[in-house]
Amino acid sequence: MAESTDVVVVGGGYAGVMAANRLTRRDDVTVTLINPRRTFVHRIRLHQLVGGSDDAVVDYREILGERVRLVTDTVTRIDAAGRGVTLASGGTVRYDYLIYAVGSGSADPRVPGAAEFAYPIAGLEEAHRLRPAVDAAPATAAVTVVGAGPTGIETAAELAELGRTVTLVCGGPLGPYLHPRGRRSVAGRLAKLGVTVLDGPDTKVTAVTRDAVRLSDGRELPSAVTIWTAGFGVPDLAARSGLSTDALGRLLTDETLTSVDDARIVAAGDSAAPSDLPLRMSCQSAIPLGARAADTVLSRIAGERPSRLNELLVGQCISLGRRAGIVQAANRNDVALWFHIDGRPAARLKEIVCKGTVKYLADEARKPGSYGLHRVSGGPKRRQLLQAKRAEAAATA
């Protein structure tokens, strides 16, 4: 009887679940998924949790393969030399291969008062803390959302649709990723909802107090509830474990998602930095990266050369309350195009995407290997960036 190969997946988000399910393609692979929660967090619905229209969680029994062992615990250290992970509960789990998929969370705001008085929303526990704060505030109380990426826009629209008095402080342009036409569409919808949008270079937040937000142009905005959505960070597990990371703390890998330090460690999702050129943080990136990471491990077990990363991001979906949204199309290099869909059709498409994301994971659980979008080739931009990076390194050497 062939000896079993033990694979540990650290992190049960979009990338980790996809990777864990896919690994069960081989009967001689034992898969353990370690995650601090017993339920899957559907992060792209967290703004709905705050607004009360969704709980943003999915039972792992719906999306995790039967052969995946779920361990509810937190990994505190990776022992690469000993091939084991230490758990917060005090135990140790050994591995032959490890997939590092710890995801991302709220970044340290580094703005005076923000950590004390503002509410982040990147994680389930953070959203659970925010919702009662919003509910307890008077209906006419000023709510300030800081950050004009998708999370900030969605949160502002969700609360404004409920009748809240919302100001969106952009700290730069509204929706930086969006094409100017898409940006105008979003601005128009936010205006209809009554959201005050403050954008431009003078709208950076310089301080947060219990009841106000100060801007770089000297203005002070009253704010009963301040919601912080500006920027993402990653857990420092890789750095604490002595593994090479980029400046943000993502695990440095090659183009097969294999750690530059250890061929037995493979990364996926927001916590991976392939060739120090990480992909845009999103579930759109995380799921194919999870599939690619699993394929890399399976190739190594089979004694085959792993395939290199393909990149294909096709745009961005943003909900603008429950009755409208925008689907911003992009080219194969992930640059926004003039074309977009807005209004109710976009809201319906966004809902299809949210449900479809979970369906990808559930389908892979039932039929490992069925997912194939990670094999679709993206545009030439990544190859060009890699060539430029190698040329720069050669010139420096």
mmCIF file of C-alpha atoms in Angstrom:
data_model
loop_
_atom_site.group_PDB
_atom_site.id
_atom_site.type_symbol
_atom_site.label_atom_id
_atom_site.label_comp_id
_atom_site.label_asym_id
_atom_site.label_seq_id
_atom_site.Cartn_x
_atom_site.Cartn_y
_atom_site.Cartn_z
ATOM 1 C CA MET A 1 0.000 0.000 0.000
ATOM 2 C CA ALA A 2 1.388 3.410 -0.986
ATOM 3 C CA GLU A 3 2.409 5.711 1.851
ATOM 4 C CA SER A 4 0.117 8.680 2.406
ATOM 5 C CA THR A 5 1.324 12.254 1.848
ATOM 6 C CA ASP A 6 0.180 14.706 4.527
ATOM 7 C CA VAL A 7 -0.698 18.217 3.346
ATOM 8 C CA VAL A 8 -1.631 20.967 5.777
ATOM 9 C CA VAL A 9 -3.518 24.027 4.536
ATOM 10 C CA VAL A 10 -3.248 27.043 6.861
ATOM 11 C CA GLY A 11 -6.266 29.291 6.395
ATOM 12 C CA GLY A 12 -9.843 28.456 5.429
ATOM 13 C CA GLY A 13 -10.739 31.377 3.176
ATOM 14 C CA TYR A 14 -11.392 31.343 -0.574
ATOM 15 C CA ALA A 15 -7.861 30.200 -1.484
ATOM 16 C CA GLY A 16 -7.475 27.696 1.349
ATOM 17 C CA VAL A 17 -10.793 25.940 0.757
ATOM 18 C CA MET A 18 -10.197 25.686 -2.986
ATOM 19 C CA ALA A 19 -6.713 24.255 -2.382
ATOM 20 C CA ALA A 20 -7.872 21.782 0.266
ATOM 21 C CA ASN A 21 -10.705 20.455 -1.892
ATOM 22 C CA ARG A 22 -8.506 20.119 -4.955
ATOM 23 C CA LEU A 23 -5.844 18.158 -3.088
ATOM 24 C CA THR A 24 -8.318 15.321 -2.530
ATOM 25 C CA ARG A 25 -7.969 14.386 -6.211
ATOM 26 C CA ARG A 26 -5.384 11.867 -5.023
ATOM 27 C CA ASP A 27 -6.513 9.084 -2.699
ATOM 28 C CA ASP A 28 -3.037 8.872 -1.163
ATOM 29 C CA VAL A 29 -3.088 12.496 0.049
ATOM 30 C CA THR A 30 -4.340 13.342 3.549
ATOM 31 C CA VAL A 31 -5.555 16.939 3.817
ATOM 32 C CA THR A 32 -5.844 18.957 7.036
ATOM 33 C CA LEU A 33 -7.307 22.469 6.942
ATOM 34 C CA ILE A 34 -6.491 24.632 9.961
ATOM 35 C CA ASN A 35 -8.676 27.692 10.495
ATOM 36 C CA PRO A 36 -9.500 29.760 13.587
ATOM 37 C CA ARG A 37 -13.274 29.651 12.942
ATOM 38 C CA ARG A 38 -15.722 26.776 12.484
ATOM 39 C CA THR A 39 -17.538 28.608 9.681
ATOM 40 C CA PHE A 40 -16.385 30.032 6.357
ATOM 41 C CA VAL A 41 -16.388 33.826 6.155
ATOM 42 C CA HIS A 42 -17.910 35.065 2.891
ATOM 43 C CA ARG A 43 -15.899 38.293 3.001
ATOM 44 C CA ILE A 44 -17.484 39.906 -0.032
ATOM 45 C CA ARG A 45 -20.727 40.048 1.971
ATOM 46 C CA LEU A 46 -19.345 41.649 5.154
ATOM 47 C CA HIS A 47 -20.843 45.036 4.262
ATOM 48 C CA GLN A 48 -24.200 43.251 4.091
ATOM 49 C CA LEU A 49 -23.668 41.886 7.604
ATOM 50 C CA VAL A 50 -23.251 45.465 8.827
ATOM 51 C CA GLY A 51 -26.400 46.485 6.966
ATOM 52 C CA GLY A 52 -28.356 43.478 8.222
ATOM 53 C CA SER A 53 -29.114 41.766 4.891
ATOM 54 C CA ASP A 54 -26.740 38.767 5.253
ATOM 55 C CA ASP A 55 -24.730 36.987 7.943
ATOM 56 C CA ALA A 56 -21.655 36.624 5.658
ATOM 57 C CA VAL A 57 -20.894 33.048 6.759
ATOM 58 C CA VAL A 58 -21.245 29.626 5.124
ATOM 59 C CA ASP A 59 -21.197 26.248 6.860
ATOM 60 C CA TYR A 60 -18.014 24.398 5.923
ATOM 61 C CA ARG A 61 -20.114 21.273 5.362
ATOM 62 C CA GLU A 62 -21.524 22.995 2.271
ATOM 63 C CA ILE A 63 -18.157 23.784 0.658
ATOM 64 C CA LEU A 64 -15.513 21.467 2.102
ATOM 65 C CA GLY A 65 -14.791 18.002 0.761
ATOM 66 C CA GLU A 66 -15.609 15.029 3.006
ATOM 67 C CA ARG A 67 -11.971 13.923 3.029
ATOM 68 C CA VAL A 68 -10.700 17.278 4.326
ATOM 69 C CA ARG A 69 -10.109 17.254 8.084
ATOM 70 C CA LEU A 70 -11.014 20.625 9.623
ATOM 71 C CA VAL A 71 -9.037 21.694 12.692
ATOM 72 C CA THR A 72 -10.416 24.775 14.453
ATOM 73 C CA ASP A 73 -7.306 26.432 15.834
ATOM 74 C CA THR A 74 -4.723 29.123 15.068
ATOM 75 C CA VAL A 75 -1.232 28.385 13.769
ATOM 76 C CA THR A 76 1.313 30.355 15.810
ATOM 77 C CA ARG A 77 4.498 29.176 14.092
ATOM 78 C CA ILE A 78 5.690 27.194 11.082
ATOM 79 C CA ASP A 79 8.716 24.978 11.682
ATOM 80 C CA ALA A 80 9.987 24.568 8.123
ATOM 81 C CA ALA A 81 12.995 22.476 9.149
ATOM 82 C CA GLY A 82 10.872 20.096 11.218
ATOM 83 C CA ARG A 83 7.899 20.197 8.828
ATOM 84 C CA GLY A 84 5.349 21.023 11.448
ATOM 85 C CA VAL A 85 3.057 23.821 12.629
ATOM 86 C CA THR A 86 2.493 24.838 16.228
ATOM 87 C CA LEU A 87 -1.097 25.520 17.289
ATOM 88 C CA ALA A 88 -2.354 28.079 19.786
ATOM 89 C CA SER A 89 -3.895 25.208 21.750
ATOM 90 C CA GLY A 90 -0.389 23.797 22.241
ATOM 91 C CA GLY A 91 -0.460 20.934 19.777
ATOM 92 C CA THR A 92 1.667 20.308 16.696
ATOM 93 C CA VAL A 93 0.581 19.127 13.261
ATOM 94 C CA ARG A 94 3.197 17.542 10.976
ATOM 95 C CA TYR A 95 3.171 17.902 7.217
ATOM 96 C CA ASP A 96 4.914 16.743 4.071
ATOM 97 C CA TYR A 97 3.690 19.845 2.229
ATOM 98 C CA LEU A 98 2.126 23.025 3.535
ATOM 99 C CA ILE A 99 -0.116 25.500 1.714
ATOM 100 C CA TYR A 100 0.079 28.964 3.238
ATOM 101 C CA ALA A 101 -3.295 30.689 2.725
ATOM 102 C CA VAL A 102 -3.725 32.924 5.765
ATOM 103 C CA GLY A 103 -5.415 35.678 3.750
ATOM 104 C CA SER A 104 -5.544 39.353 4.623
ATOM 105 C CA GLY A 105 -7.211 41.680 7.100
ATOM 106 C CA SER A 106 -7.348 45.293 8.119
ATOM 107 C CA ALA A 107 -4.127 47.253 7.848
ATOM 108 C CA ASP A 108 -2.706 49.215 10.754
ATOM 109 C CA PRO A 109 -4.200 52.660 10.014
ATOM 110 C CA ARG A 110 -1.165 54.530 11.416
ATOM 111 C CA VAL A 111 -3.389 57.588 11.870
ATOM 112 C CA PRO A 112 -3.693 59.078 15.366
ATOM 113 C CA GLY A 113 -6.877 57.856 17.024
ATOM 114 C CA ALA A 114 -7.934 55.504 14.212
ATOM 115 C CA ALA A 115 -7.061 52.283 16.024
ATOM 116 C CA GLU A 116 -8.904 53.502 19.123
ATOM 117 C CA PHE A 117 -11.999 55.154 17.683
ATOM 118 C CA ALA A 118 -12.551 53.815 14.135
ATOM 119 C CA TYR A 119 -14.161 50.489 13.257
ATOM 120 C CA PRO A 120 -12.413 48.273 10.669
ATOM 121 C CA ILE A 121 -14.531 45.915 8.597
ATOM 122 C CA ALA A 122 -12.147 43.477 6.887
ATOM 123 C CA GLY A 123 -12.926 40.541 9.192
ATOM 124 C CA LEU A 124 -15.982 38.810 10.615
ATOM 125 C CA GLU A 125 -15.318 39.786 14.226
ATOM 126 C CA GLU A 126 -14.736 43.387 13.164
ATOM 127 C CA ALA A 127 -18.035 43.492 11.285
ATOM 128 C CA HIS A 128 -19.787 41.988 14.316
ATOM 129 C CA ARG A 129 -18.367 44.781 16.501
ATOM 130 C CA LEU A 130 -19.393 47.452 14.012
ATOM 131 C CA ARG A 131 -23.014 46.436 13.489
ATOM 132 C CA PRO A 132 -24.236 47.113 17.060
ATOM 133 C CA ALA A 133 -22.364 50.424 17.048
ATOM 134 C CA VAL A 134 -24.266 51.471 13.937
ATOM 135 C CA ASP A 135 -27.554 50.171 15.344
ATOM 136 C CA ALA A 136 -27.024 52.078 18.612
ATOM 137 C CA ALA A 137 -26.354 55.394 16.892
ATOM 138 C CA PRO A 138 -29.345 57.710 16.350
ATOM 139 C CA ALA A 139 -30.828 57.498 12.855
ATOM 140 C CA THR A 140 -29.636 61.026 12.036
ATOM 141 C CA ALA A 141 -26.128 60.540 13.472
ATOM 142 C CA ALA A 142 -23.208 61.202 11.128
ATOM 143 C CA VAL A 143 -21.484 58.052 9.847
ATOM 144 C CA THR A 144 -18.083 58.462 8.179
ATOM 145 C CA VAL A 145 -16.595 55.790 5.932
ATOM 146 C CA VAL A 146 -12.861 56.219 5.303
ATOM 147 C CA GLY A 147 -11.495 54.676 2.103
ATOM 148 C CA ALA A 148 -12.986 54.677 -1.395
ATOM 149 C CA GLY A 149 -12.070 51.229 -2.644
ATOM 150 C CA PRO A 150 -14.789 48.589 -3.152
ATOM 151 C CA THR A 151 -15.279 47.953 0.587
ATOM 152 C CA GLY A 152 -15.675 51.645 1.394
ATOM 153 C CA ILE A 153 -18.047 52.293 -1.493
ATOM 154 C CA GLU A 154 -20.177 49.225 -0.706
ATOM 155 C CA THR A 155 -20.374 50.013 3.001
ATOM 156 C CA ALA A 156 -21.302 53.656 2.406
ATOM 157 C CA ALA A 157 -24.019 52.705 -0.085
ATOM 158 C CA GLU A 158 -25.395 49.910 2.113
ATOM 159 C CA LEU A 159 -25.829 52.202 5.128
ATOM 160 C CA ALA A 160 -27.113 55.150 3.109
ATOM 161 C CA GLU A 161 -29.796 52.941 1.575
ATOM 162 C CA LEU A 162 -30.965 52.239 5.134
ATOM 163 C CA GLY A 163 -31.428 55.964 5.677
ATOM 164 C CA ARG A 164 -28.155 56.695 7.447
ATOM 165 C CA THR A 165 -26.362 60.033 7.014
ATOM 166 C CA VAL A 166 -23.110 58.916 5.399
ATOM 167 C CA THR A 167 -19.958 60.736 4.330
ATOM 168 C CA LEU A 168 -17.416 58.832 2.230
ATOM 169 C CA VAL A 169 -13.897 60.206 2.708
ATOM 170 C CA CYS A 170 -11.806 59.017 -0.216
ATOM 171 C CA GLY A 171 -8.303 60.254 0.598
ATOM 172 C CA GLY A 172 -7.787 60.517 -3.180
ATOM 173 C CA PRO A 173 -10.005 59.593 -6.142
ATOM 174 C CA LEU A 174 -13.308 57.781 -5.736
ATOM 175 C CA GLY A 175 -12.871 54.152 -6.819
ATOM 176 C CA PRO A 176 -9.238 54.396 -8.024
ATOM 177 C CA TYR A 177 -9.562 51.176 -10.041
ATOM 178 C CA LEU A 178 -12.600 52.365 -11.993
ATOM 179 C CA HIS A 179 -12.620 53.851 -15.483
ATOM 180 C CA PRO A 180 -13.698 57.539 -15.400
ATOM 181 C CA ARG A 181 -17.065 56.542 -16.894
ATOM 182 C CA GLY A 182 -17.579 53.928 -14.207
ATOM 183 C CA ARG A 183 -16.498 56.429 -11.551
ATOM 184 C CA ARG A 184 -19.140 58.895 -12.733
ATOM 185 C CA SER A 185 -21.763 56.168 -12.548
ATOM 186 C CA VAL A 186 -20.801 55.292 -8.967
ATOM 187 C CA ALA A 187 -20.732 58.955 -7.964
ATOM 188 C CA GLY A 188 -24.212 59.419 -9.410
ATOM 189 C CA ARG A 189 -25.634 56.451 -7.520
ATOM 190 C CA LEU A 190 -24.027 57.554 -4.239
ATOM 191 C CA ALA A 191 -25.488 61.031 -4.732
ATOM 192 C CA LYS A 192 -28.969 59.550 -5.203
ATOM 193 C CA LEU A 193 -28.525 57.639 -1.956
ATOM 194 C CA GLY A 194 -27.553 60.859 -0.188
ATOM 195 C CA VAL A 195 -23.902 59.969 0.399
ATOM 196 C CA THR A 196 -21.587 62.984 0.698
ATOM 197 C CA VAL A 197 -18.415 62.094 -1.217
ATOM 198 C CA LEU A 198 -15.219 63.936 -0.301
ATOM 199 C CA ASP A 199 -12.496 63.094 -2.806
ATOM 200 C CA GLY A 200 -9.241 64.590 -4.022
ATOM 201 C CA PRO A 201 -5.724 65.007 -2.613
ATOM 202 C CA ASP A 202 -6.814 67.128 0.371
ATOM 203 C CA THR A 203 -9.145 64.500 1.817
ATOM 204 C CA LYS A 204 -6.619 62.308 3.602
ATOM 205 C CA VAL A 205 -7.561 61.615 7.208
ATOM 206 C CA THR A 206 -4.998 62.967 9.682
ATOM 207 C CA ALA A 207 -6.749 62.117 12.961
ATOM 208 C CA VAL A 208 -9.799 60.349 14.357
ATOM 209 C CA THR A 209 -11.449 61.230 17.658
ATOM 210 C CA ARG A 210 -14.432 59.762 19.456
ATOM 211 C CA ASP A 211 -16.847 62.051 17.602
ATOM 212 C CA ALA A 212 -14.949 63.567 14.660
ATOM 213 C CA VAL A 213 -12.606 62.993 11.718
ATOM 214 C CA ARG A 214 -9.924 65.520 10.760
ATOM 215 C CA LEU A 215 -8.758 65.948 7.164
ATOM 216 C CA SER A 216 -5.455 67.108 5.701
ATOM 217 C CA ASP A 217 -7.038 70.369 4.472
ATOM 218 C CA GLY A 218 -7.935 71.303 8.061
ATOM 219 C CA ARG A 219 -11.605 70.360 8.001
ATOM 220 C CA GLU A 220 -13.117 68.518 10.949
ATOM 221 C CA LEU A 221 -16.143 66.337 10.233
ATOM 222 C CA PRO A 222 -18.558 65.301 12.983
ATOM 223 C CA SER A 223 -18.727 61.507 13.129
ATOM 224 C CA ALA A 224 -20.688 59.400 15.583
ATOM 225 C CA VAL A 225 -19.443 56.203 13.919
ATOM 226 C CA THR A 226 -16.225 56.095 11.876
ATOM 227 C CA ILE A 227 -15.648 53.046 9.661
ATOM 228 C CA TRP A 228 -12.098 52.394 8.437
ATOM 229 C CA THR A 229 -11.754 50.548 5.107
ATOM 230 C CA ALA A 230 -8.484 52.039 3.835
ATOM 231 C CA GLY A 231 -5.908 49.378 3.040
ATOM 232 C CA PHE A 232 -5.291 45.724 3.849
ATOM 233 C CA GLY A 233 -2.604 43.949 5.833
ATOM 234 C CA VAL A 234 -1.604 40.305 6.148
ATOM 235 C CA PRO A 235 -0.840 38.172 9.219
ATOM 236 C CA ASP A 236 2.814 38.086 10.226
ATOM 237 C CA LEU A 237 2.958 34.284 10.582
ATOM 238 C CA ALA A 238 5.463 33.824 7.735
ATOM 239 C CA ALA A 239 7.795 36.520 9.039
ATOM 240 C CA ARG A 240 7.552 35.209 12.612
ATOM 241 C CA SER A 241 8.445 31.766 11.288
ATOM 242 C CA GLY A 242 11.633 33.018 9.634
ATOM 243 C CA LEU A 243 10.341 32.774 6.046
ATOM 244 C CA SER A 244 11.081 35.394 3.397
ATOM 245 C CA THR A 245 8.325 37.948 2.886
ATOM 246 C CA ASP A 246 7.716 41.146 0.972
ATOM 247 C CA ALA A 247 7.410 44.543 2.668
ATOM 248 C CA LEU A 248 3.761 43.906 3.563
ATOM 249 C CA GLY A 249 4.460 40.456 5.015
ATOM 250 C CA ARG A 250 3.252 38.258 2.146
ATOM 251 C CA LEU A 251 5.201 35.035 1.620
ATOM 252 C CA LEU A 252 7.710 35.385 -1.218
ATOM 253 C CA THR A 253 7.383 32.639 -3.842
ATOM 254 C CA ASP A 254 8.386 31.829 -7.389
ATOM 255 C CA GLU A 255 5.895 31.670 -10.266
ATOM 256 C CA THR A 256 4.723 28.193 -9.188
ATOM 257 C CA LEU A 257 3.752 29.725 -5.804
ATOM 258 C CA THR A 258 6.549 27.774 -4.082
ATOM 259 C CA SER A 259 8.315 29.530 -1.208
ATOM 260 C CA VAL A 260 11.758 30.871 -2.131
ATOM 261 C CA ASP A 261 13.010 29.267 1.097
ATOM 262 C CA ASP A 262 11.422 25.812 1.057
ATOM 263 C CA ALA A 263 10.047 23.651 -1.774
ATOM 264 C CA ARG A 264 7.650 22.028 0.700
ATOM 265 C CA ILE A 265 5.795 25.308 1.355
ATOM 266 C CA VAL A 266 3.422 26.750 -1.250
ATOM 267 C CA ALA A 267 1.390 29.969 -0.893
ATOM 268 C CA ALA A 268 -2.007 31.058 -2.197
ATOM 269 C CA GLY A 269 -4.358 34.016 -1.974
ATOM 270 C CA ASP A 270 -3.792 37.469 -0.510
ATOM 271 C CA SER A 271 -0.826 36.277 1.590
ATOM 272 C CA ALA A 272 1.249 35.223 -1.452
ATOM 273 C CA ALA A 273 3.754 37.405 -3.287
ATOM 274 C CA PRO A 274 4.848 35.461 -6.402
ATOM 275 C CA SER A 275 8.125 36.906 -7.723
ATOM 276 C CA ASP A 276 7.484 39.870 -5.392
ATOM 277 C CA LEU A 277 4.731 40.890 -7.846
ATOM 278 C CA PRO A 278 1.546 40.040 -5.895
ATOM 279 C CA LEU A 279 -1.842 39.968 -7.570
ATOM 280 C CA ARG A 280 -4.660 42.307 -6.625
ATOM 281 C CA MET A 281 -6.153 41.223 -3.303
ATOM 282 C CA SER A 282 -9.578 39.777 -4.083
ATOM 283 C CA CYS A 283 -11.540 36.528 -4.117
ATOM 284 C CA GLN A 284 -11.186 36.780 -7.913
ATOM 285 C CA SER A 285 -7.455 36.184 -7.407
ATOM 286 C CA ALA A 286 -7.654 33.941 -4.359
ATOM 287 C CA ILE A 287 -9.689 31.081 -5.819
ATOM 288 C CA PRO A 288 -7.485 30.485 -8.894
ATOM 289 C CA LEU A 289 -4.374 30.913 -6.737
ATOM 290 C CA GLY A 290 -5.740 28.224 -4.409
ATOM 291 C CA ALA A 291 -6.227 25.898 -7.377
ATOM 292 C CA ARG A 292 -2.731 26.681 -8.678
ATOM 293 C CA ALA A 293 -1.158 26.039 -5.256
ATOM 294 C CA ALA A 294 -2.877 22.654 -5.001
ATOM 295 C CA ASP A 295 -1.763 21.735 -8.516
ATOM 296 C CA THR A 296 1.819 22.651 -7.604
ATOM 297 C CA VAL A 297 1.757 20.303 -4.612
ATOM 298 C CA LEU A 298 0.121 17.506 -6.608
ATOM 299 C CA SER A 299 2.727 17.909 -9.363
ATOM 300 C CA ARG A 300 5.565 17.623 -6.849
ATOM 301 C CA ILE A 301 4.012 14.500 -5.314
ATOM 302 C CA ALA A 302 3.779 12.983 -8.811
ATOM 303 C CA GLY A 303 7.390 13.914 -9.580
ATOM 304 C CA GLU A 304 6.318 16.381 -12.294
ATOM 305 C CA ARG A 305 7.325 19.971 -12.952
ATOM 306 C CA PRO A 306 4.649 22.382 -11.637
ATOM 307 C CA SER A 307 3.018 24.820 -14.031
ATOM 308 C CA ARG A 308 3.690 28.518 -13.703
ATOM 309 C CA LEU A 309 1.183 31.120 -12.635
ATOM 310 C CA ASN A 310 -1.385 32.460 -15.107
ATOM 311 C CA GLU A 311 -3.132 35.707 -14.338
ATOM 312 C CA LEU A 312 -6.610 36.595 -15.551
ATOM 313 C CA LEU A 313 -8.598 39.294 -13.756
ATOM 314 C CA VAL A 314 -11.618 40.491 -15.688
ATOM 315 C CA GLY A 315 -12.757 43.543 -13.750
ATOM 316 C CA GLN A 316 -14.544 44.395 -10.545
ATOM 317 C CA CYS A 317 -18.090 44.067 -9.195
ATOM 318 C CA ILE A 318 -19.294 46.603 -6.628
ATOM 319 C CA SER A 319 -22.705 46.633 -5.006
ATOM 320 C CA LEU A 320 -24.332 50.026 -4.409
ATOM 321 C CA GLY A 321 -27.003 49.007 -1.948
ATOM 322 C CA ARG A 322 -29.409 46.155 -2.604
ATOM 323 C CA ARG A 323 -30.920 47.654 -5.749
ATOM 324 C CA ALA A 324 -27.955 48.851 -7.806
ATOM 325 C CA GLY A 325 -24.291 48.227 -8.502
ATOM 326 C CA ILE A 326 -21.557 48.430 -11.087
ATOM 327 C CA VAL A 327 -19.708 45.749 -13.009
ATOM 328 C CA GLN A 328 -16.517 47.370 -14.277
ATOM 329 C CA ALA A 329 -14.968 45.465 -17.183
ATOM 330 C CA ALA A 330 -11.192 45.237 -17.607
ATOM 331 C CA ASN A 331 -8.755 43.999 -20.228
ATOM 332 C CA ARG A 332 -6.537 40.930 -19.784
ATOM 333 C CA ASN A 333 -3.964 43.091 -17.981
ATOM 334 C CA ASP A 334 -6.562 44.085 -15.345
ATOM 335 C CA VAL A 335 -6.838 47.668 -16.587
ATOM 336 C CA ALA A 336 -10.366 49.090 -16.416
ATOM 337 C CA LEU A 337 -12.128 49.617 -19.752
ATOM 338 C CA TRP A 338 -14.754 52.158 -20.762
ATOM 339 C CA PHE A 339 -17.422 49.444 -20.684
ATOM 340 C CA HIS A 340 -19.428 48.852 -17.543
ATOM 341 C CA ILE A 341 -22.877 47.693 -16.467
ATOM 342 C CA ASP A 342 -24.683 49.622 -13.764
ATOM 343 C CA GLY A 343 -28.041 49.927 -12.030
ATOM 344 C CA ARG A 344 -30.268 46.935 -11.281
ATOM 345 C CA PRO A 345 -28.657 44.641 -13.890
ATOM 346 C CA ALA A 346 -25.302 45.138 -12.147
ATOM 347 C CA ALA A 347 -26.881 44.393 -8.769
ATOM 348 C CA ARG A 348 -28.240 41.117 -10.147
ATOM 349 C CA LEU A 349 -24.850 40.247 -11.658
ATOM 350 C CA LYS A 350 -23.092 41.015 -8.375
ATOM 351 C CA GLU A 351 -25.451 38.665 -6.565
ATOM 352 C CA ILE A 352 -24.740 35.964 -9.164
ATOM 353 C CA VAL A 353 -21.006 36.477 -8.549
ATOM 354 C CA CYS A 354 -21.422 36.227 -4.764
ATOM 355 C CA LYS A 355 -23.377 32.984 -5.072
ATOM 356 C CA GLY A 356 -21.111 31.692 -7.826
ATOM 357 C CA THR A 357 -18.009 32.171 -5.700
ATOM 358 C CA VAL A 358 -19.367 29.783 -3.089
ATOM 359 C CA LYS A 359 -20.546 27.424 -5.834
ATOM 360 C CA TYR A 360 -16.990 27.160 -7.237
ATOM 361 C CA LEU A 361 -15.848 25.908 -3.828
ATOM 362 C CA ALA A 362 -18.795 23.550 -3.400
ATOM 363 C CA ASP A 363 -18.339 22.109 -6.896
ATOM 364 C CA GLU A 364 -14.655 21.465 -6.225
ATOM 365 C CA ALA A 365 -15.605 19.713 -2.977
ATOM 366 C CA ARG A 366 -17.955 17.359 -4.825
ATOM 367 C CA LYS A 367 -15.720 16.873 -7.866
ATOM 368 C CA PRO A 368 -12.062 17.688 -7.141
ATOM 369 C CA GLY A 369 -10.282 18.996 -10.221
ATOM 370 C CA SER A 370 -13.406 20.444 -11.853
ATOM 371 C CA TYR A 371 -12.284 24.073 -11.499
ATOM 372 C CA GLY A 372 -10.203 25.246 -14.456
ATOM 373 C CA LEU A 373 -10.195 29.070 -14.655
ATOM 374 C CA HIS A 374 -6.670 29.230 -13.224
ATOM 375 C CA ARG A 375 -5.433 27.673 -16.474
ATOM 376 C CA VAL A 376 -6.806 30.530 -18.610
ATOM 377 C CA SER A 377 -3.901 32.737 -19.627
ATOM 378 C CA GLY A 378 -3.943 36.407 -18.733
ATOM 379 C CA GLY A 379 -2.374 39.274 -20.632
ATOM 380 C CA PRO A 380 1.328 39.958 -21.287
ATOM 381 C CA LYS A 381 1.726 42.531 -18.523
ATOM 382 C CA ARG A 382 2.990 40.061 -15.903
ATOM 383 C CA ARG A 383 5.541 38.593 -18.318
ATOM 384 C CA GLN A 384 6.743 42.110 -19.120
ATOM 385 C CA LEU A 385 7.063 42.972 -15.430
ATOM 386 C CA LEU A 386 9.003 39.768 -14.764
ATOM 387 C CA GLN A 387 11.361 40.468 -17.659
ATOM 388 C CA ALA A 388 11.931 44.013 -16.434
ATOM 389 C CA LYS A 389 12.571 42.764 -12.897
ATOM 390 C CA ARG A 390 15.125 40.201 -14.132
ATOM 391 C CA ALA A 391 16.837 42.808 -16.299
ATOM 392 C CA GLU A 392 17.051 45.187 -13.345
ATOM 393 C CA ALA A 393 18.492 42.459 -11.131
ATOM 394 C CA ALA A 394 21.071 41.537 -13.779
ATOM 395 C CA ALA A 395 22.099 45.168 -14.220
ATOM 396 C CA THR A 396 22.478 45.599 -10.461
ATOM 397 C CA ALA A 397 24.562 42.409 -10.224
#
